[in-house]
CSV table of C-alpha atoms in Angstrom, one decimal:
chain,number,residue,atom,x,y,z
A,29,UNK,CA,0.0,0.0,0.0
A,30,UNK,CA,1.5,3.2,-1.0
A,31,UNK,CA,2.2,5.3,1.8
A,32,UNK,CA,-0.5,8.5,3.0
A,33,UNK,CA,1.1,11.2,4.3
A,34,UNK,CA,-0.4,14.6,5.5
A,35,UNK,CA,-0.3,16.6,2.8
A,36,UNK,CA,-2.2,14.2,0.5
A,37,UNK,CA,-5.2,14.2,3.2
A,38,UNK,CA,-4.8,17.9,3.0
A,39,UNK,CA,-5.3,17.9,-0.8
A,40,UNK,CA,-8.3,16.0,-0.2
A,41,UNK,CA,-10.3,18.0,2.1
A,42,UNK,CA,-9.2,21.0,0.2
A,43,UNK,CA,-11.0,19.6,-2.8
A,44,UNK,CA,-13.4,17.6,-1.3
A,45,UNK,CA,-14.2,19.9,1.7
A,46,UNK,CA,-14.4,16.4,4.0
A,47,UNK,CA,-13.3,15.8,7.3
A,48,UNK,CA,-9.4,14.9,7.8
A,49,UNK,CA,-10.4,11.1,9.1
A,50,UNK,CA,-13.1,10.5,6.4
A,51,UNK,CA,-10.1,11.9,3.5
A,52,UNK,CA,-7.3,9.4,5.4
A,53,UNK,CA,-10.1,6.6,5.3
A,54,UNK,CA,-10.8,7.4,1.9
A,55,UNK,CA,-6.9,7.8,0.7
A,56,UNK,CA,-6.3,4.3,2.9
A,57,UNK,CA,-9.2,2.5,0.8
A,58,UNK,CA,-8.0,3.7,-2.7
A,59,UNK,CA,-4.5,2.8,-2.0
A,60,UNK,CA,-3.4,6.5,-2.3
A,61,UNK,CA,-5.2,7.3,-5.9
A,62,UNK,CA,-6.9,10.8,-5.3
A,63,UNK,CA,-9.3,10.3,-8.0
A,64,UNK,CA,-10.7,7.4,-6.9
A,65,UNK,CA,-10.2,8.9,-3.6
A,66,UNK,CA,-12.5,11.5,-4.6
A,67,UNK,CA,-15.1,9.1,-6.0
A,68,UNK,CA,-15.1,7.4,-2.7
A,69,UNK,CA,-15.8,10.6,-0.5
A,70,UNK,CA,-18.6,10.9,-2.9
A,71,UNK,CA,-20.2,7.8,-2.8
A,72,UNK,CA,-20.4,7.2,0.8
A,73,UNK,CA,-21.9,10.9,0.8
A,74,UNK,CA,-18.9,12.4,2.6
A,75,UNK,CA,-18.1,15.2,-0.1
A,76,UNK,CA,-21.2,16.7,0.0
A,77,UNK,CA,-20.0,19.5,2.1
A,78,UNK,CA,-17.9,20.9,-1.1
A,79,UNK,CA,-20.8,21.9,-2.7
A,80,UNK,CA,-22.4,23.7,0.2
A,81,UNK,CA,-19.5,25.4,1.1
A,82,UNK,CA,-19.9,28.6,-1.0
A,83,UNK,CA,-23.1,29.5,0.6
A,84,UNK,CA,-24.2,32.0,3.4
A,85,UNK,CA,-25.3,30.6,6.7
A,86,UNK,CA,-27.0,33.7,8.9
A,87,UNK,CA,-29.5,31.6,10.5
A,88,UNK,CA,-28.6,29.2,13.9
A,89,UNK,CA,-28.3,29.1,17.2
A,90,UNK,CA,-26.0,30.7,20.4
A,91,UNK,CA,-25.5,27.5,22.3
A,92,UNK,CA,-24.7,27.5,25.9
A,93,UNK,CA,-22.6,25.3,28.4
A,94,UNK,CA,-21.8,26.5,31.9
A,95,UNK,CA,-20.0,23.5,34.0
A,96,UNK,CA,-21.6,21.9,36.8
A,97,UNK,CA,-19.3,23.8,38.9
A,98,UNK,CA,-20.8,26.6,37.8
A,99,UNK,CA,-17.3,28.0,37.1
A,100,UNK,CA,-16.6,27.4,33.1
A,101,UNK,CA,-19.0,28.1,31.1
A,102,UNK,CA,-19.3,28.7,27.2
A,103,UNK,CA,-21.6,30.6,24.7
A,104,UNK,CA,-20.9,29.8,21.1
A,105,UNK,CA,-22.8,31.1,17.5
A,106,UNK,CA,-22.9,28.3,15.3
A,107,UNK,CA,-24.7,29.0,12.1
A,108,UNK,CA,-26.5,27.0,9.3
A,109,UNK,CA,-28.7,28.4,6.5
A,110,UNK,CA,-31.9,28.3,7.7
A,111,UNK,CA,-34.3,29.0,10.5
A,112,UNK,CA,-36.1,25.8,9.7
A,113,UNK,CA,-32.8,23.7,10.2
A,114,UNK,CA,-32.1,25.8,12.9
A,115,UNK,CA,-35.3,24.6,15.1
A,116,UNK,CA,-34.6,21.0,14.7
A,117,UNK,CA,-32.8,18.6,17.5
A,118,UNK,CA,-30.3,17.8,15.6
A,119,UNK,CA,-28.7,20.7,15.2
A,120,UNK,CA,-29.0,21.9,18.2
A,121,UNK,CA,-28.0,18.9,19.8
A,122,UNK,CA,-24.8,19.3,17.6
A,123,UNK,CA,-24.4,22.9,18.9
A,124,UNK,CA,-24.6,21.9,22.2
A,125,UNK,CA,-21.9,19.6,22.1
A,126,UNK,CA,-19.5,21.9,20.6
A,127,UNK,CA,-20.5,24.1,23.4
A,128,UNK,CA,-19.5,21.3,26.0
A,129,UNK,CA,-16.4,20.9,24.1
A,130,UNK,CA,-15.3,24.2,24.4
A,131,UNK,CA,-15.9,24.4,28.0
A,132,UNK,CA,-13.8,21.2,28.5
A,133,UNK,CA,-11.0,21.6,26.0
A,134,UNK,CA,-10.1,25.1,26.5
A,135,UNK,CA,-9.2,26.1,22.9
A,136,UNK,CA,-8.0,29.3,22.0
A,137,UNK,CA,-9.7,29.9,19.2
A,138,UNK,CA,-12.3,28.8,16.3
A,139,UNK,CA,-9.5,27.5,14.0
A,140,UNK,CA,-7.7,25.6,17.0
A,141,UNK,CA,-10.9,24.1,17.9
A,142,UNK,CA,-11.7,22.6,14.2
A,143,UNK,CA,-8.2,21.1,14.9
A,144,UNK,CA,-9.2,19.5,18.4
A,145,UNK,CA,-10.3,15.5,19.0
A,146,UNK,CA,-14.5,15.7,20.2
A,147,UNK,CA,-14.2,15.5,24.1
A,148,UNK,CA,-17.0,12.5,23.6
A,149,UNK,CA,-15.2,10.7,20.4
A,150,UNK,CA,-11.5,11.1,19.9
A,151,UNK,CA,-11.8,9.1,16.9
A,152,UNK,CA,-13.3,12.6,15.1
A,153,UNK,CA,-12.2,16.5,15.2
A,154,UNK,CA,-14.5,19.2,15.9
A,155,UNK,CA,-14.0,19.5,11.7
A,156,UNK,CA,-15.2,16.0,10.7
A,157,UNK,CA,-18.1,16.8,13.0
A,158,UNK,CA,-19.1,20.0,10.8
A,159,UNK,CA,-18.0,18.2,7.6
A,160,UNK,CA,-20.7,14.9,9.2
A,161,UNK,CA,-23.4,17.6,10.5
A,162,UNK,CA,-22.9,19.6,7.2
A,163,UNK,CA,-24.4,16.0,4.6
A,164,UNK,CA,-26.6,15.0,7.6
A,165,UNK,CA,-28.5,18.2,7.7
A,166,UNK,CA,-28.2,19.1,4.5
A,167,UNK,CA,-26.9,23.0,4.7
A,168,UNK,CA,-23.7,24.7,5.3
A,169,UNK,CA,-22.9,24.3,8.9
A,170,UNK,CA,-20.2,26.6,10.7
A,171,UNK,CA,-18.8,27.7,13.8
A,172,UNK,CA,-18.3,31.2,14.2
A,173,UNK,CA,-17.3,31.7,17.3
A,174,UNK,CA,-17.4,31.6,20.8
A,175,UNK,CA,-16.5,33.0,24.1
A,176,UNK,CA,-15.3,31.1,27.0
A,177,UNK,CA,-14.7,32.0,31.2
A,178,UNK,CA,-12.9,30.3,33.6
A,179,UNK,CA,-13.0,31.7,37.3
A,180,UNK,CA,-12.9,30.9,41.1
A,181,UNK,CA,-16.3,33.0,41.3
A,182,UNK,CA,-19.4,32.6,39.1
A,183,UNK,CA,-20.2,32.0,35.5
A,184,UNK,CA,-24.1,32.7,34.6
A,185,UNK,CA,-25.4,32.2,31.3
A,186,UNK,CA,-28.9,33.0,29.2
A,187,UNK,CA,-30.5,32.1,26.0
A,188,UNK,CA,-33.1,34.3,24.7
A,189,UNK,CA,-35.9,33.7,22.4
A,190,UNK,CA,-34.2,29.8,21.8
A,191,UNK,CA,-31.3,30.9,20.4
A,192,UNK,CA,-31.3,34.7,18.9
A,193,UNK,CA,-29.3,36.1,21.6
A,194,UNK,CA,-26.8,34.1,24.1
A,195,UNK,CA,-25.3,35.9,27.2
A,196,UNK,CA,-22.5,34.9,29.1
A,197,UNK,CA,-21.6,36.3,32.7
A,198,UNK,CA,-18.4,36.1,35.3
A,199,UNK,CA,-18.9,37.2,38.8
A,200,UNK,CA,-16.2,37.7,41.3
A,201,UNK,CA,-17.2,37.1,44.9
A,202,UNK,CA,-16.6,35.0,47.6
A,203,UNK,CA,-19.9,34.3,48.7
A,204,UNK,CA,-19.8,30.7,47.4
A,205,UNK,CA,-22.8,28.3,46.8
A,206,UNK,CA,-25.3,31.6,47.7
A,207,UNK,CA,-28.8,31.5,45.5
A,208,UNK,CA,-28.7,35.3,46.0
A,209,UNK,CA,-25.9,35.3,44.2
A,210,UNK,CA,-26.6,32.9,41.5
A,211,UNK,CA,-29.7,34.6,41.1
A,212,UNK,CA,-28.3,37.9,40.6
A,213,UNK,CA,-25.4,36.6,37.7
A,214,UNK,CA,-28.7,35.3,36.2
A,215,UNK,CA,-30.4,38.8,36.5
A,216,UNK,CA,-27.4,40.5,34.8
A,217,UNK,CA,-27.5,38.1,31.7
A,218,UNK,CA,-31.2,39.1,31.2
A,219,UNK,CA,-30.3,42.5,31.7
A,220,UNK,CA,-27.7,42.2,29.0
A,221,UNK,CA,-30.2,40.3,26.7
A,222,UNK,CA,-32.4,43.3,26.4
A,223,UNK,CA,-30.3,46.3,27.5
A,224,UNK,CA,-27.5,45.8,24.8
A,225,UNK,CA,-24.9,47.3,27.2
A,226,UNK,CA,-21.3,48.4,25.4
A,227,UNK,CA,-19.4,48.0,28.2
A,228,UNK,CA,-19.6,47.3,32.3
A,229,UNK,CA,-18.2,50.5,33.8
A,230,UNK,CA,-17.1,53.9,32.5
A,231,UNK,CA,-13.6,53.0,31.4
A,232,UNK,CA,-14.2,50.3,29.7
A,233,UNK,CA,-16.4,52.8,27.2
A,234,UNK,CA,-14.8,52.7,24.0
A,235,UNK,CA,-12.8,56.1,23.4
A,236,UNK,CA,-13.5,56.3,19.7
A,237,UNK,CA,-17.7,55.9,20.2
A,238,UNK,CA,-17.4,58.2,23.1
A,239,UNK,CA,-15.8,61.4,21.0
A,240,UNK,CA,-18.0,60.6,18.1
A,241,UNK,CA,-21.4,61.4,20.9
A,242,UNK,CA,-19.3,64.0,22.4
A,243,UNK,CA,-19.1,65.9,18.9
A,244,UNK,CA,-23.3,64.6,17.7
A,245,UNK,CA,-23.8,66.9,21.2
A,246,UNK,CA,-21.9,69.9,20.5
A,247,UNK,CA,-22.9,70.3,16.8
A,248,UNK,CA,-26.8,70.2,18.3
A,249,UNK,CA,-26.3,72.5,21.1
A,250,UNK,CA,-24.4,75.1,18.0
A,251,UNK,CA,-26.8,74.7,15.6
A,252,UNK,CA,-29.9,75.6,18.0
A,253,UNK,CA,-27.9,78.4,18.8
A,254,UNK,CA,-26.9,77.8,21.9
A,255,UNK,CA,-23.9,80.1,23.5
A,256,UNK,CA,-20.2,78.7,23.5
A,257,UNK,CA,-20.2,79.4,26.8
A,258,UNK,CA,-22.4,76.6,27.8
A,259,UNK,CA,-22.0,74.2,25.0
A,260,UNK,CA,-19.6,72.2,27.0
A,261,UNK,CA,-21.9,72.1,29.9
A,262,UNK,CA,-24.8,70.8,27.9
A,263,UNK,CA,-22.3,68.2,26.2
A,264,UNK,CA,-21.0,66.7,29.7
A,265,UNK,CA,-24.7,66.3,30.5
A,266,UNK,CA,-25.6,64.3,27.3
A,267,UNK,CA,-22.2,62.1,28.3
A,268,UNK,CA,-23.7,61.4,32.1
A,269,UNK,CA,-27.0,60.5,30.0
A,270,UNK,CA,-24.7,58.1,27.5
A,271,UNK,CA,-23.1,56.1,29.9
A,272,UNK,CA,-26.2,55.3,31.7
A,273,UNK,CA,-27.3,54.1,28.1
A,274,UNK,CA,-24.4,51.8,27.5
A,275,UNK,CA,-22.6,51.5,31.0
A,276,UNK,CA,-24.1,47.9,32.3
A,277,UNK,CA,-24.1,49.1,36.3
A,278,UNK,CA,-25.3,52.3,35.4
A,279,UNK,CA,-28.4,51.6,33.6
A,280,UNK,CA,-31.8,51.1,35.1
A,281,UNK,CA,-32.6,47.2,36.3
A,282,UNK,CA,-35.0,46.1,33.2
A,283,UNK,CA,-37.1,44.2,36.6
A,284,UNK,CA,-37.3,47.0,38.9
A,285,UNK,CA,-37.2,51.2,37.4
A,286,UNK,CA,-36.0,52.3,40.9
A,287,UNK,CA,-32.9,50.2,40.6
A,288,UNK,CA,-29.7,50.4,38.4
A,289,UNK,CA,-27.7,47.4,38.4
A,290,UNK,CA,-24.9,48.1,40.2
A,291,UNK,CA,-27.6,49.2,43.4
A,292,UNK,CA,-28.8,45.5,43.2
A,293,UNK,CA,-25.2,44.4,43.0
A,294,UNK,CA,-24.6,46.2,46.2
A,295,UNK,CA,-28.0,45.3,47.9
A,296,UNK,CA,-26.6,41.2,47.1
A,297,UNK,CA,-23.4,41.6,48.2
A,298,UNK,CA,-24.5,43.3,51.7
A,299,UNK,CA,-27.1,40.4,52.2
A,300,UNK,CA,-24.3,37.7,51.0
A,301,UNK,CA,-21.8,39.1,53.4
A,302,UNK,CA,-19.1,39.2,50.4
A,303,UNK,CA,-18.0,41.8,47.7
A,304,UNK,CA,-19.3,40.9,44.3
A,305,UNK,CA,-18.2,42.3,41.0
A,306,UNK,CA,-19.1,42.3,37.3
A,307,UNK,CA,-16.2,41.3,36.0
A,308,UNK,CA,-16.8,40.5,32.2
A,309,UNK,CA,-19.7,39.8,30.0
A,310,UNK,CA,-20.6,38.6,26.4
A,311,UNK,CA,-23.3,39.0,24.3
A,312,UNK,CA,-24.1,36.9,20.6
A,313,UNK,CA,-26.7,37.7,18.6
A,314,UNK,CA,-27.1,35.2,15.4
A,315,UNK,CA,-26.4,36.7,12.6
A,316,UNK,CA,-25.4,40.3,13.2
A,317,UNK,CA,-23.0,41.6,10.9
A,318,UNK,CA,-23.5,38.7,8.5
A,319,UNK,CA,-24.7,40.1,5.1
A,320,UNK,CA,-27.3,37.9,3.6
């Protein structure tokens, strides 16, 4: 048998857009001929993927997976092409276990992860299982990406509206197995969810947005005529009103109007007995930024 060596499997799955052990198997079977190789992928329905490859998947699901811990957890966009695929078990039992992966084999990014053995079946990378998913489904199935937290406090996560928008949450505190707590990381994800937050505090504002509003304000307040004098006045009260707009403990608590988040923060920590902090948050929406 003529020897298979890694760049012949990676001629393969470049043409054939297969997963690396389904081109090896097929490369093994065919004694090396690439053709026949080819014709192999094809009849056992393994190079379907090729011809799906080109096309635009905006549709999908943000899976979650927080650890039983409670301190890993995982939200990941995976998309397909459309929201009727989208609804079914299959694929999102697929994105679910990519999810769990993530949150077990720590990879540092979507390309690493394509390269990684399945946590549940070493015998397949996260690839083959796109590549497997991809001719099982029957649409272009890919991973877009994902974020993942690891701490010594709390992770909290929410998906919204089964699978439009996924929210990911770390706390820091030392209050340990506290239901206040947990309740209150769960709050802040649904706060996220419909509040669309830029950032968590002040500082973390983005510098370049920030100057752009600070400008929209002055040009108003000149063009209505307003003085000089007091144009900067006017424009340092439209910031205070901006980063209770996009500052996530600033804002107004979407379940209770006479409370901002960082007041129910405090309130929790007080009853807990232990600081707690917003340290970090993400937020997917499927789709967004994905021209269709």
């Amino acid at each position: 048998m003529a020897a298979i060596t890694s760049a012949m499997v990676k001629e393969l799955r470049e043409r054939t857009a297969a997963g690396m052990m389904d081109c090896k198997k097929a490369l093994m079977a065919t004694d090396g001929d690439m053709e026949k190789a080819i014709e192999w992928l094809r009849e056992k329905g393994l190079a379907q993927a090729a011809k799906k490859a080109s096309r635009i998947a905006a549709e999908g699901v943000v899976a979650q997976y927080v650890a039983p811990c409670g301190c890993t957890g995982v939200i990941v966009e995976v998309n397909c092409e459309t929201d009727f695929v989208a609804k079914t078990d299959n694929f999102k039992d697929f994105a679910n276990n990519v999810a769990k992966h993530i949150a077990k084999a720590n990879p540092a990014s979507v390309e690493e992860m394509l390269e990684q053995k399945f946590v549940d079946d070493e015998t397949k990378t996260i690839e083959d299982m796109i590549s497997d998913a991809t001719v099982a489904i029957g649409e272009k199935i890919s991973i877009r990406r994902f974020a993942r937290y690891e701490t010594t406090g709390l992770v909290s996560s929410y998906i919204h509206m089964g699978g439009k928008v996924g929210v990911l949450v770390e706390v820091a505190t030392e209050a340990g197995d506290n239901e206040a707590v947990k309740e209150l990381a769960h709050d802040i994800c649904l706060q996220i969810a419909a509040a669309k937050p830029e950032a968590v505090r002040r500082e973390e504002v983005n510098s370049e947005n920030l100057e752009k509003e600070k400008e929209i304000y002055r040009v108003k307040a000149l063009e209505s005529g307003k003085p000089e004098k007091i144009v900067e006045k006017i424009v340092e009260g439209q910031v205070e009103k901006y980063y209770k707009e996009v500052c996530l403990l600033e804002q107004v608590f979407v379940k209770d109007g006479d409370k901002t988040i960082k007041g129910l923060v405090a309130e929790v920590a007080k009853a807990a007995g232990a600081p707690i902090d917003v340290v970090r948050y993400a937020r997917f929406e499927r789709g967004e930024g994905i021209e269709k």
